[in-house]
Phi, psi and omega in degrees: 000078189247127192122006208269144149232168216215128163205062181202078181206204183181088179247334178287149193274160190003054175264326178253216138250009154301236216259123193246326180252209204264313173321296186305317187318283213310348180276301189285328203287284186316325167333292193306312177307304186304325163281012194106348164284159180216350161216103165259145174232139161292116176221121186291129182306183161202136156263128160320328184315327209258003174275333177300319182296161206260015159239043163315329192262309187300310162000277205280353180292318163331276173313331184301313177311298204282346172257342156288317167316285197320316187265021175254300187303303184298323178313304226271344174274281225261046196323332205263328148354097161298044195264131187251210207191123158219224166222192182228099190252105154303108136294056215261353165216208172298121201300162191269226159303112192269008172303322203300134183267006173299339192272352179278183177254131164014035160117327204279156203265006188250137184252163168233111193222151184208169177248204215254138159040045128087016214223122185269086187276219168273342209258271244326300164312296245280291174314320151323285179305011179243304163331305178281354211242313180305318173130005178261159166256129189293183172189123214252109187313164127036081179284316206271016166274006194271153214231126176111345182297130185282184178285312165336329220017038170334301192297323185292279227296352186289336209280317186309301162343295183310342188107359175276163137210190199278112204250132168240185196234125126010293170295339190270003169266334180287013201088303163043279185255023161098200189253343178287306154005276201293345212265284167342308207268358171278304180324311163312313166291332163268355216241341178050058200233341158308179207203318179207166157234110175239176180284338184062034190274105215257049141069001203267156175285294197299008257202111180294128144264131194274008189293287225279354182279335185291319190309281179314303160307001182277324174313310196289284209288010177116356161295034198279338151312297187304295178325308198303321204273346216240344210215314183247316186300289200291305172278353141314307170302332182267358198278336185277349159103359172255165204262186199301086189306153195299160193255112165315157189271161175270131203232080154297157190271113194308333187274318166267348147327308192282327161304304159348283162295322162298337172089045164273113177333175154087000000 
């Protein structure tokens, strides 16, 4: 499994609820590697909220320390590495400056944004369209943990409008985040409304990466097309700063569908 690039993780130490010292980072990044990614950009939570406030630059000077230590270490194992540095921005207000390029995924013109309290309210386009008006391209973690999608899905296809797209997680095709989750993100995948897969890894020794198991199910359901454009093609295109190409919808293999959904080994 060679070929993978990942701009979904939570690696930097002790900023979050990922990777709390220098050790684990530098332990789960080789994880990743070893299963097979070969370009990560890190992205650490941010609430926009915390930007209205008037120590926001010392804030983010936290992270600047803590992601030069990781990335002077990471230099010196791995030289050869494309690995960069973005956030995960809780839209919990008006997205922040968007000149700062620390708020991008790794230089590039594309944010990785998720909501507030798990929950796809109606302003969801609306916020999107200002993000994209600014000159950036959004990018919606992990749609299918969210709480408010209508059976339509409507609420998906306005964000897709709006100029964003779709990051699903890796784990939520392993079980990860439960059967709606997983439920959630095949409809998306049949519905050919994804964009990308990434791991979402929040870097802890104790902490499963759900990439090569996610991975392999998506294949088991008839997705090894799909896998290619979503895991390697599309987020390659984003680390070069270009958007995605579109994903065909998926056309499961109904027998192992049924396995699936019953939780059945194999």
């Amino acid at each position: 499994m060679a070929g993978y690039a990942d701009f979904h993780s939570h690696l930097i130490p002790g900023v979050d609820d990922g990777s709390q010292t220098l050790a684990e980072a530098v332990h789960s990044l080789e994880r990743m590697l070893d299963a097979g990614i070969t370009r990560v950009i890190t992205t650490p939570h941010l609430s926009a909220s915390i930007a209205t406030t008037h120590d926001f630059a010392a804030y983010l000077g936290l992270f600047d320390r803590r992601w030069n230590m990781l990335r002077d270490v990471v230099r010196d194992r791995h030289p050869d590495l494309d690995f960069r540095r973005g956030f995960e921005v809780r839209l919990d207000a008006a997205f922040p400056d968007t000149q700062d390029e620390r708020l991008r995924l790794g230089g590039t013109r594309f944010v990785l944004v998720e909501w507030h309290g798990f929950r796809a309210h109606g302003e969801t386009p609306e916020m999107l369209e200002r993000i994209a008006a600014g000159g950036l391209t959004p990018v919606v973690a992990h749609p299918e943990r969210y709480y408010g999608i209508d059976e339509r899905l409507d609420v998906v296809r306005a964000w897709k409008s709006a100029g964003a797209f779709l990051q699903g997680n890796y784990g939520s095709l392993a079980g990860q985040n439960g059967p709606r989750a997983r439920d959630l993100l095949i409809r998306l995948l049949r519905e050919g409304l994804l964009d990308y897969l990434c791991s979402d890894f929040h870097g802890r020794p104790d902490y499963t990466l759900y990439f090569p198991p996610g991975a392999d199910r998506l294949r088991r359901l008839g997705g090894a097309a799909q896998l290619e454009l979503l895991g390697k093609v599309n987020p390659g295109r984003l680390f070069d700063d270009r958007p995605p190409f579109p994903v065909p919808p998926l056309v499961v293999d109904e027998q192992e569908s049924d396995r699936f959904a019953s939780g059945s080994p194999g």
